[in-house]
Coordinates of C-alpha atoms in Angstrom, one line a residue:
Chain X
M627 CA 0.3 -7.6 -27.3
K628 CA -1.7 -6.3 -23.7
K629 CA -0.6 -2.8 -22.3
I630 CA 0.1 -2.4 -18.7
L631 CA 1.3 1.2 -17.6
I632 CA 3.1 1.7 -14.3
L633 CA 3.7 5.4 -13.7
G634 CA 6.6 5.5 -10.8
A635 CA 9.2 3.8 -10.9
G636 CA 10.1 4.0 -6.3
T637 CA 9.0 1.1 -3.8
A638 CA 5.9 0.1 -5.3
G639 CA 5.7 1.0 -9.0
T640 CA 9.3 -0.7 -8.7
I641 CA 7.7 -4.1 -6.5
M642 CA 4.4 -4.2 -9.2
A643 CA 6.9 -4.6 -11.7
N644 CA 8.6 -7.2 -10.4
K645 CA 5.8 -9.1 -9.6
L646 CA 3.7 -8.4 -12.8
A647 CA 7.1 -9.8 -15.4
G648 CA 7.7 -12.6 -13.6
A649 CA 3.6 -13.6 -13.6
L650 CA 2.5 -12.7 -17.3
P651 CA 3.7 -14.2 -20.1
R652 CA 6.0 -11.6 -21.9
D653 CA 4.4 -12.9 -25.5
E654 CA 1.3 -11.2 -24.6
W655 CA 2.3 -8.2 -22.0
Q656 CA 3.8 -5.6 -22.3
I657 CA 5.3 -4.1 -19.0
T658 CA 6.1 0.1 -19.7
I659 CA 6.7 1.8 -16.3
V660 CA 8.0 5.7 -16.1
D661 CA 9.8 7.8 -14.1
R662 CA 11.4 11.2 -14.2
D663 CA 14.8 10.1 -13.2
E664 CA 16.7 7.4 -13.5
T665 CA 17.9 6.8 -9.3
H666 CA 15.6 5.2 -7.2
H667 CA 16.3 6.8 -3.0
Y668 CA 16.1 4.8 -0.3
Q669 CA 13.9 7.0 1.3
P670 CA 14.1 5.7 5.0
G671 CA 17.6 6.7 4.6
Y672 CA 16.8 10.0 4.6
L673 CA 16.7 10.3 7.9
F674 CA 20.2 9.1 9.6
I675 CA 21.8 11.5 6.4
P676 CA 21.7 15.1 8.7
F677 CA 23.5 12.7 12.1
G678 CA 26.6 11.5 9.3
I679 CA 25.0 7.8 9.5
Y680 CA 24.8 7.4 6.5
T681 CA 26.1 9.0 3.5
P682 CA 23.8 9.9 -0.5
G683 CA 26.3 7.3 -1.6
D684 CA 24.5 4.7 1.2
I685 CA 21.0 5.4 -0.2
V686 CA 20.8 5.9 -3.8
K687 CA 21.3 3.3 -6.2
P688 CA 20.3 3.0 -10.2
R689 CA 17.0 2.4 -10.8
R690 CA 17.3 -0.2 -14.0
D691 CA 19.2 -1.9 -11.2
Y692 CA 16.0 -3.3 -9.1
L693 CA 13.6 -3.0 -12.7
P694 CA 13.3 -6.9 -14.7
R695 CA 14.7 -7.0 -17.4
G696 CA 12.1 -7.3 -20.6
I697 CA 10.1 -4.3 -19.4
D698 CA 10.2 -0.6 -21.4
V699 CA 11.8 1.8 -18.9
V700 CA 11.0 5.0 -20.1
I701 CA 12.7 8.8 -18.3
S702 CA 10.3 11.5 -18.2
G703 CA 8.2 13.9 -16.6
L704 CA 4.4 13.0 -16.6
E705 CA 2.2 15.9 -18.4
I706 CA -1.5 14.7 -17.9
I707 CA -3.2 11.1 -17.5
E708 CA -6.4 10.8 -19.8
P709 CA -8.6 8.1 -18.7
D710 CA -11.4 8.5 -21.4
Q711 CA -8.6 7.5 -24.4
N712 CA -6.8 5.0 -21.7
R713 CA -3.7 6.8 -22.7
V714 CA -0.4 8.7 -20.8
R715 CA 0.9 12.1 -22.0
L716 CA 4.4 12.6 -21.3
Q717 CA 6.7 15.4 -20.4
N718 CA 9.3 14.5 -23.0
G719 CA 6.4 14.5 -25.9
R720 CA 5.1 10.4 -26.1
V721 CA 1.9 9.1 -25.9
L722 CA 2.0 5.8 -24.3
G723 CA -1.6 3.8 -24.5
Y724 CA -3.0 1.2 -21.7
D725 CA -5.0 -1.5 -21.2
F726 CA -4.3 -1.2 -17.2
L727 CA -2.7 1.4 -15.5
I728 CA -1.0 2.0 -12.1
I729 CA -0.5 5.3 -10.5
A730 CA 2.9 4.8 -8.3
T731 CA 3.5 8.7 -8.5
G732 CA 4.2 8.8 -4.5
A733 CA 3.9 11.9 -2.5
H734 CA 7.0 14.9 -2.2
P735 CA 7.4 17.8 0.4
V736 CA 6.0 21.3 -1.0
P737 CA 7.7 23.9 1.2
G738 CA 5.6 26.5 -1.1
Q739 CA 2.7 25.9 0.6
T740 CA 3.5 27.6 3.9
E741 CA 4.7 31.3 3.7
G742 CA 7.6 32.5 4.1
L743 CA 9.3 29.2 4.6
L744 CA 11.1 29.4 1.6
G745 CA 13.4 32.6 1.0
D746 CA 17.0 33.5 1.8
E747 CA 16.4 31.7 5.2
W748 CA 16.3 28.8 2.9
Q749 CA 19.3 26.0 4.5
R750 CA 20.7 28.7 6.1
S751 CA 18.2 28.4 9.7
I752 CA 15.4 26.4 7.5
F753 CA 16.1 22.4 6.6
D754 CA 14.0 20.0 5.3
F755 CA 15.5 16.2 5.4
Y756 CA 12.3 14.7 3.4
T757 CA 14.9 15.6 -0.1
L758 CA 18.5 14.2 -0.5
E759 CA 19.7 18.0 -1.0
G760 CA 17.9 18.9 2.6
A761 CA 19.1 16.1 4.3
A762 CA 23.0 16.8 3.2
A763 CA 22.6 20.7 3.5
L764 CA 21.6 19.6 7.1
A765 CA 24.2 17.2 7.6
R766 CA 26.9 20.2 7.2
R767 CA 25.4 22.4 9.4
L768 CA 24.4 20.5 12.3
K769 CA 28.3 19.6 12.2
H770 CA 29.4 22.6 12.8
W771 CA 25.9 24.1 14.7
E772 CA 27.1 25.0 18.2
G773 CA 23.5 24.9 20.4
G774 CA 20.2 27.0 20.8
R775 CA 16.8 26.2 20.3
L776 CA 15.9 23.6 17.5
V777 CA 12.1 23.5 16.5
I778 CA 11.0 20.4 14.6
N779 CA 7.2 21.1 13.3
I780 CA 5.3 19.4 10.6
V781 CA 3.3 21.9 9.2
E782 CA 0.0 19.7 8.3
M783 CA -0.8 16.0 8.2
P784 CA -0.8 13.5 5.9
I785 CA 3.5 12.7 5.2
K786 CA 5.0 10.4 4.1
C787 CA 6.8 8.3 7.1
P788 CA 4.5 10.0 10.5
V789 CA 7.0 8.6 12.7
A790 CA 10.4 10.6 10.9
P791 CA 9.6 13.7 12.6
L792 CA 9.9 11.9 16.2
E793 CA 12.5 9.9 14.9
F794 CA 14.5 13.0 14.3
A795 CA 14.0 14.4 17.6
F796 CA 15.1 11.0 19.2
L797 CA 18.2 11.0 17.1
A798 CA 19.2 14.7 17.8
D799 CA 19.2 14.4 21.5
W800 CA 21.9 11.6 21.0
F801 CA 23.8 13.3 18.6
F802 CA 24.1 16.3 20.2
T803 CA 24.9 14.2 23.5
E804 CA 27.4 12.4 21.4
Q805 CA 29.0 15.8 20.4
G806 CA 29.0 17.4 24.0
I807 CA 26.5 19.8 23.8
R808 CA 23.5 19.1 24.6
K809 CA 23.2 20.9 27.4
N810 CA 22.9 24.2 25.2
V811 CA 20.5 22.5 23.0
E812 CA 17.0 23.1 23.7
I813 CA 15.0 20.9 21.9
E814 CA 10.8 21.2 20.9
Y815 CA 8.3 19.1 18.5
V816 CA 6.1 20.8 16.7
T817 CA 3.1 19.6 15.6
P818 CA -0.6 20.2 14.8
L819 CA -1.8 17.1 15.9
P820 CA -3.1 16.8 19.2
G821 CA -0.4 14.3 20.8
A822 CA 3.4 13.3 19.8
F823 CA 1.7 10.5 16.9
T824 CA -1.8 9.8 15.7
K825 CA -2.8 7.2 17.4
P826 CA -3.9 6.7 21.1
K827 CA -1.5 4.2 23.0
A828 CA 1.6 4.9 20.5
S829 CA 1.1 8.9 21.7
A830 CA 1.2 8.5 25.4
L831 CA 4.6 6.1 24.8
L832 CA 5.7 8.2 22.5
G833 CA 5.2 11.3 24.4
D834 CA 6.6 10.2 27.3
F835 CA 9.7 9.5 25.7
L836 CA 9.7 13.3 24.6
D837 CA 9.3 13.5 27.9
R838 CA 12.0 11.9 29.4
K839 CA 15.0 12.8 26.5
N840 CA 13.7 16.3 27.8
I841 CA 11.7 17.4 24.2
K842 CA 10.2 19.6 25.0
L843 CA 5.7 19.3 23.1
A844 CA 3.7 21.1 21.4
A845 CA 1.1 19.3 20.2
D846 CA -2.5 21.4 18.2
F847 CA -0.1 24.3 16.6
S848 CA -1.1 24.5 12.7
V849 CA 1.9 26.8 11.9
G850 CA 0.2 29.6 9.4
Q851 CA 3.4 31.6 8.0
V852 CA 7.5 31.7 9.4
D853 CA 9.2 34.9 10.1
Q854 CA 12.4 34.3 8.6
G855 CA 13.7 37.5 10.3
G856 CA 12.0 37.1 13.4
R857 CA 13.1 33.2 13.7
K858 CA 9.5 32.2 14.6
I859 CA 6.9 30.3 13.7
V860 CA 3.0 31.2 13.6
S861 CA 0.4 29.3 13.8
W862 CA -2.8 30.3 12.5
D863 CA -3.9 30.7 15.4
N864 CA -1.3 33.8 16.2
R865 CA 0.7 32.0 18.4
E866 CA 4.0 31.9 17.9
I867 CA 7.1 30.0 18.9
G868 CA 10.9 31.1 18.0
Y869 CA 13.5 29.0 16.7
D870 CA 17.6 29.4 15.7
L871 CA 17.2 26.4 14.0
L872 CA 14.0 25.4 12.6
I873 CA 13.9 21.3 10.7
T874 CA 10.2 22.3 8.6
I875 CA 8.5 19.1 7.7
P876 CA 6.5 20.4 4.6
T877 CA 2.8 20.2 3.6
N878 CA 3.0 16.4 1.4
M879 CA 1.2 16.4 -2.2
G880 CA 1.0 14.4 -4.8
D881 CA 2.5 14.7 -8.3
E882 CA 1.8 17.4 -10.2
A883 CA 0.4 15.9 -13.2
I884 CA -2.3 14.3 -10.8
A885 CA -3.6 17.8 -10.0
R886 CA -3.7 18.4 -14.4
S887 CA -5.8 15.1 -15.4
G888 CA -8.7 16.8 -13.0
F889 CA -8.9 13.8 -10.1
G890 CA -7.1 14.5 -7.4
D891 CA -8.1 15.9 -4.0
E892 CA -6.4 19.0 -2.7
L893 CA -3.6 17.9 -2.4
N894 CA -3.5 15.8 -5.5
F895 CA -4.0 12.5 -4.2
V896 CA -5.7 10.2 -6.1
P897 CA -9.2 9.1 -5.1
T898 CA -8.9 5.1 -3.7
D899 CA -10.9 2.4 -2.5
K900 CA -9.0 1.6 0.5
H901 CA -9.6 -2.1 0.4
T902 CA -9.3 -3.4 -3.7
L903 CA -7.1 -0.4 -4.4
R904 CA -9.0 0.5 -7.5
S905 CA -9.2 4.0 -8.4
K906 CA -12.7 5.6 -7.8
V907 CA -12.1 7.8 -11.8
K908 CA -11.8 4.9 -13.8
E909 CA -12.0 1.1 -13.7
N910 CA -9.0 0.0 -15.2
I911 CA -7.0 2.3 -13.4
F912 CA -5.5 1.1 -10.0
V913 CA -3.1 3.4 -7.0
I914 CA -0.8 2.3 -5.4
G915 CA 1.8 3.8 -2.2
D916 CA 2.0 6.9 -1.2
A917 CA -0.4 8.7 -4.2
T918 CA -3.5 7.1 -3.2
D919 CA -5.8 9.2 -0.4
L920 CA -6.6 6.2 1.4
P921 CA -6.4 6.7 5.5
A922 CA -3.0 4.7 6.1
S923 CA 0.1 5.7 6.1
K924 CA 2.2 6.7 3.4
A925 CA 4.6 4.3 4.6
G926 CA 7.3 1.9 2.8
S927 CA 5.9 -1.3 4.7
V928 CA 2.2 -0.4 3.2
A929 CA 3.8 0.0 -0.7
H930 CA 4.6 -3.4 -0.2
F931 CA 1.7 -4.9 1.8
E932 CA -0.3 -2.7 -0.8
A933 CA 1.5 -4.1 -3.7
D934 CA 0.6 -8.7 -2.3
I935 CA -2.8 -6.8 -2.5
L936 CA -3.0 -5.1 -5.5
F937 CA -0.8 -8.5 -7.8
E938 CA -3.6 -10.7 -6.9
N939 CA -6.5 -8.2 -7.5
L940 CA -5.2 -7.2 -10.8
L941 CA -4.8 -10.5 -11.8
D942 CA -8.3 -11.1 -11.0
V943 CA -9.1 -8.2 -13.6
I944 CA -7.1 -9.9 -16.2
D945 CA -8.8 -12.6 -15.9
G946 CA -12.5 -10.6 -16.3
R947 CA -12.9 -11.5 -12.4
E948 CA -13.6 -8.9 -9.4
P949 CA -10.7 -7.6 -7.4
R950 CA -11.2 -10.2 -4.1
A951 CA -8.2 -9.4 -1.9
K952 CA -8.5 -6.5 0.2
F953 CA -6.3 -4.0 1.8
D954 CA -6.5 -4.0 5.5
G955 CA -4.2 -0.8 6.2
H956 CA -1.7 -2.6 7.4
A957 CA 1.4 -0.5 8.4
N958 CA 4.7 -1.5 10.4
C959 CA 7.7 0.8 11.4
F960 CA 10.7 0.2 13.6
I961 CA 11.1 3.9 15.3
E962 CA 14.6 4.5 15.8
S963 CA 15.1 6.1 19.5
G964 CA 18.7 6.9 19.9
F965 CA 21.6 5.8 21.8
N966 CA 20.7 2.5 19.6
K967 CA 17.5 1.2 20.3
G968 CA 14.6 1.4 18.6
L969 CA 11.1 0.6 18.8
L970 CA 8.4 -1.4 16.2
I971 CA 5.1 -0.6 15.6
D972 CA 2.3 -3.0 13.5
F973 CA -1.2 -1.9 13.0
N974 CA -3.7 -1.6 10.1
Y975 CA -7.2 1.1 9.6
E976 CA -9.1 -0.7 13.0
T977 CA -6.1 -1.6 15.2
E978 CA -4.2 0.6 16.5
P979 CA -0.4 -0.4 17.8
L980 CA -0.2 -2.9 19.9
P981 CA 2.5 -3.8 22.5
G982 CA 4.2 -7.8 22.0
K983 CA 6.6 -9.4 19.7
F984 CA 6.5 -9.8 16.1
P985 CA 7.1 -11.3 13.7
L986 CA 6.4 -14.5 15.6
P987 CA 4.3 -14.5 18.1
G988 CA 5.4 -14.6 22.1
V989 CA 9.9 -15.3 20.2
G990 CA 10.7 -11.9 18.5
P991 CA 13.0 -11.1 17.9
F992 CA 11.5 -8.0 17.6
S993 CA 9.7 -6.2 20.5
L994 CA 6.3 -3.8 19.7
L995 CA 5.6 -1.1 21.3
E996 CA 8.7 -1.2 23.7
E997 CA 12.1 0.2 23.1
T998 CA 14.9 -2.8 22.7
K999 CA 18.3 -2.5 21.1
M1000 CA 17.1 -5.6 18.2
N1001 CA 14.4 -3.4 17.0
H1002 CA 17.3 -0.8 15.9
Y1003 CA 19.0 -3.8 14.5
G1004 CA 16.1 -4.3 12.8
K1005 CA 16.2 -0.9 11.3
M1006 CA 19.5 -1.1 10.2
M1007 CA 19.8 -4.2 8.9
F1008 CA 16.2 -2.9 7.2
R1009 CA 17.9 -1.5 4.3
W1010 CA 19.5 -4.8 3.0
V1011 CA 16.4 -6.4 3.2
Y1012 CA 15.3 -3.3 0.9
W1013 CA 17.8 -3.5 -2.0
N1014 CA 17.6 -7.4 -2.4
L1015 CA 14.0 -8.7 -1.0
L1016 CA 11.6 -5.6 -0.9
L1017 CA 12.4 -3.6 -4.4
R1018 CA 12.4 -7.4 -6.2
G1019 CA 8.8 -8.5 -4.7
A1020 CA 10.1 -11.7 -2.5
K1021 CA 8.7 -13.4 -0.4
L1022 CA 9.3 -11.8 3.4
P1023 CA 8.1 -13.7 6.1
I1024 CA 5.6 -10.8 7.3
E1025 CA 2.2 -10.8 5.6
A1026 CA 0.2 -8.5 3.9
E1027 CA -2.5 -8.8 6.4
M1028 CA -2.1 -8.0 10.0
T1029 CA -2.3 -10.1 12.7
M1030 CA -3.2 -10.2 16.2
A1031 CA -0.7 -13.5 17.0
G1032 CA 1.9 -11.9 19.3
K1033 CA -0.1 -8.8 20.2
R1034 CA -1.0 -7.9 23.7
R1035 CA -4.4 -5.6 24.1
Chain S
M1032 CA -24.4 7.1 22.6
A1033 CA -26.5 9.9 24.5
I1034 CA -29.7 11.3 23.8
R1035 CA -30.1 14.9 24.9
T1036 CA -32.7 17.3 24.2
I1037 CA -31.8 20.5 22.2
A1038 CA -34.7 22.6 21.2
N1039 CA -37.2 20.2 21.5
K1040 CA -35.9 17.4 19.6
A1041 CA -34.6 14.4 21.1
L1042 CA -31.2 14.0 19.3
D1043 CA -28.0 11.1 19.5
F1044 CA -24.7 11.9 20.6
D1045 CA -21.4 9.6 20.1
A1046 CA -19.2 9.5 23.0
E1047 CA -16.9 12.6 21.6
G1048 CA -19.9 14.9 20.8
F1049 CA -21.1 14.5 18.0
M1050 CA -24.8 14.3 16.2
T1051 CA -24.8 10.3 15.1
N1052 CA -27.9 11.2 12.5
F1053 CA -27.1 14.6 10.9
K1054 CA -30.6 15.2 9.0
D1055 CA -31.9 15.5 12.3
W1056 CA -29.7 18.7 12.3
D1057 CA -31.3 22.4 12.3
V1058 CA -29.9 26.2 13.2
E1059 CA -31.9 26.1 16.6
I1060 CA -29.7 22.8 17.2
A1061 CA -26.5 24.9 16.1
K1062 CA -26.8 27.8 18.5
T1063 CA -27.2 25.9 21.4
L1064 CA -23.9 23.6 19.9
A1065 CA -21.7 26.5 19.2
A1066 CA -22.4 28.0 22.5
E1067 CA -21.3 24.9 23.9
E1068 CA -17.8 25.1 21.7
G1069 CA -18.0 28.9 23.2
I1070 CA -18.9 31.1 20.2
A1071 CA -21.5 32.7 21.6
T1072 CA -22.9 34.5 18.0
L1073 CA -23.5 32.5 15.0
T1074 CA -22.7 35.4 12.0
D1075 CA -23.2 34.1 8.1
R1076 CA -19.4 33.8 7.8
H1077 CA -20.4 30.5 10.7
L1078 CA -22.9 29.4 8.8
T1079 CA -21.1 29.2 5.4
V1080 CA -18.7 26.9 6.9
L1081 CA -21.1 24.5 8.6
N1082 CA -23.6 24.7 5.3
F1083 CA -20.8 23.4 3.5
M1084 CA -19.4 20.6 5.9
R1085 CA -23.0 19.3 5.6
R1086 CA -23.0 19.3 1.9
E1087 CA -19.7 18.3 1.6
F1088 CA -20.8 15.2 4.5
E1089 CA -24.6 14.6 2.6
T1090 CA -21.9 13.8 -0.9
K1091 CA -18.5 12.7 0.5
G1092 CA -19.4 10.9 4.1
D1093 CA -17.1 12.9 5.5
G1094 CA -16.0 15.9 7.0
P1095 CA -13.7 18.5 4.4
S1096 CA -10.4 18.6 6.2
I1097 CA -9.2 22.6 6.7
R1098 CA -7.5 22.6 3.7
R1099 CA -10.5 21.6 1.4
L1100 CA -12.8 24.3 3.6
T1101 CA -10.3 27.0 2.6
K1102 CA -10.0 25.8 -0.9
E1103 CA -13.9 25.3 -1.8
S1104 CA -15.7 27.4 0.9
G1105 CA -13.7 30.4 -0.2
V1106 CA -13.4 31.4 3.7
P1107 CA -9.6 31.6 4.3
T1108 CA -7.4 29.4 6.7
K1109 CA -6.9 32.6 8.7
E1110 CA -10.2 33.6 8.9
L1111 CA -11.8 30.0 9.8
Y1112 CA -9.5 29.9 12.9
E1113 CA -11.1 33.1 14.0
L1114 CA -14.4 32.0 13.4
F1115 CA -13.8 28.8 14.8
P1116 CA -11.0 29.2 17.6
G1117 CA -9.0 26.2 18.3
G1118 CA -9.9 23.2 15.4
P1119 CA -11.8 24.4 12.8
A1120 CA -12.0 21.3 11.0
K1121 CA -13.3 19.7 14.3
K1122 CA -15.3 22.3 16.0
A1123 CA -17.5 23.2 13.0
A1124 CA -17.8 19.6 12.1
R1125 CA -19.9 19.5 15.5
I1126 CA -21.4 22.3 15.7
A1127 CA -23.1 21.2 12.0
G1128 CA -24.4 18.1 13.3
I1129 CA -21.9 15.8 11.1
K1130 CA -19.5 13.0 12.6
K1131 CA -16.2 13.5 14.0
P1132 CA -14.0 14.0 10.0
H1133 CA -11.6 11.2 10.1
G1134 CA -8.8 13.5 8.7
C1135 CA -5.3 12.0 8.7
I1136 CA -3.0 9.1 10.0

């Protein structure tokens, strides 16, 4: 029996398990997937929890319900990957050998990387919303908050879903308007980037949105420490911004086991070929999703498009050929803009988000870089698509490779 | 693309003011570029950072992030911001004669 080992049963790992189980003969291949716990979180749903739109029950399901039959599921943390021995040591003491390894260990927020972020005020006046616990605690806080200065701060890039902090700002504007207290709330968006977003055209457009919604933008601000007593964030070059409620997007890092294995970068992301998705560590190790060091967004759509490419390339390599499929950095993100409207952006390594119609050129139903109700419905519908189609590796009407059809320069 | 003459050398710069061939660089050029960035004197600490950035660029083809600079060059983040006010990764890259770091998306 030949062995494929998948580390991580999140979006990327689960899709890969489903695709491979459907393609490889069961009497020749043993597929094993490892994750630290039994529950799969629909991570795009975290954003809606603070505002009471989703409850935790809407976004948490048993992992095994979404994994194919006939594969081995192992629940354990990872101790270390040993590429020279083609094996992985788990924290439960087991050792798993492999012929091919897929690293899909993701990224997670690490608030301890910033001085003063954790401590007495954590989840009192300082919250994150990229974890279920953080989002749920914030929901309880916002329910009774009477107003003041709300500061949304990205500590450093890269982060998972780089549009979510903006969506949070837009939804906060909507939420406080609905609560009738918007006039008592000052919202400020504080980012280390030179503008609202990473790509010029989208950045300008989203910057206008912030303006229109009376959300202040502080750019080029790299936070060095949080002064919990003084309720202010302080940048490395000593600028200060005060808050009553701080929504932090902490430093994102890859799995600790990557660091222990000695091949991660300074944020524990795995050096990966940006086109083939083969690791630069060893030929039989591939990497997918947030765990890579690719210059692409860390987003579920990226993991999904990468899965199409990685699947083809793995089959090539299994057949003893060189991988032929090339990932182009394709990302596709709905941006919830509040008041039941949303935007959509579609881009890759080379092409920044452009206006147009999607996925059918000239028709839509979605509009790129434009605020519509239909985009909002797309975003809300996507949760169903995620659980029922995407995770199972089903074909969606969106190609892995970005297309220029329907886009305007 | 623009050719400029600095310290008696004709140098090629990209649209954002970064040198296109890092091998043309020397410390005299760095002094001029530093002055343009508002840094009057290049100290040994500046040069520690610049040399680290150049080594990194030579081996990896891209300038380091601030996090990597702090971890590998031995210069703490706070000091990096004092040495290169306003944006160490980008500013130091320009003075070090390497291309603009890709940074993150």
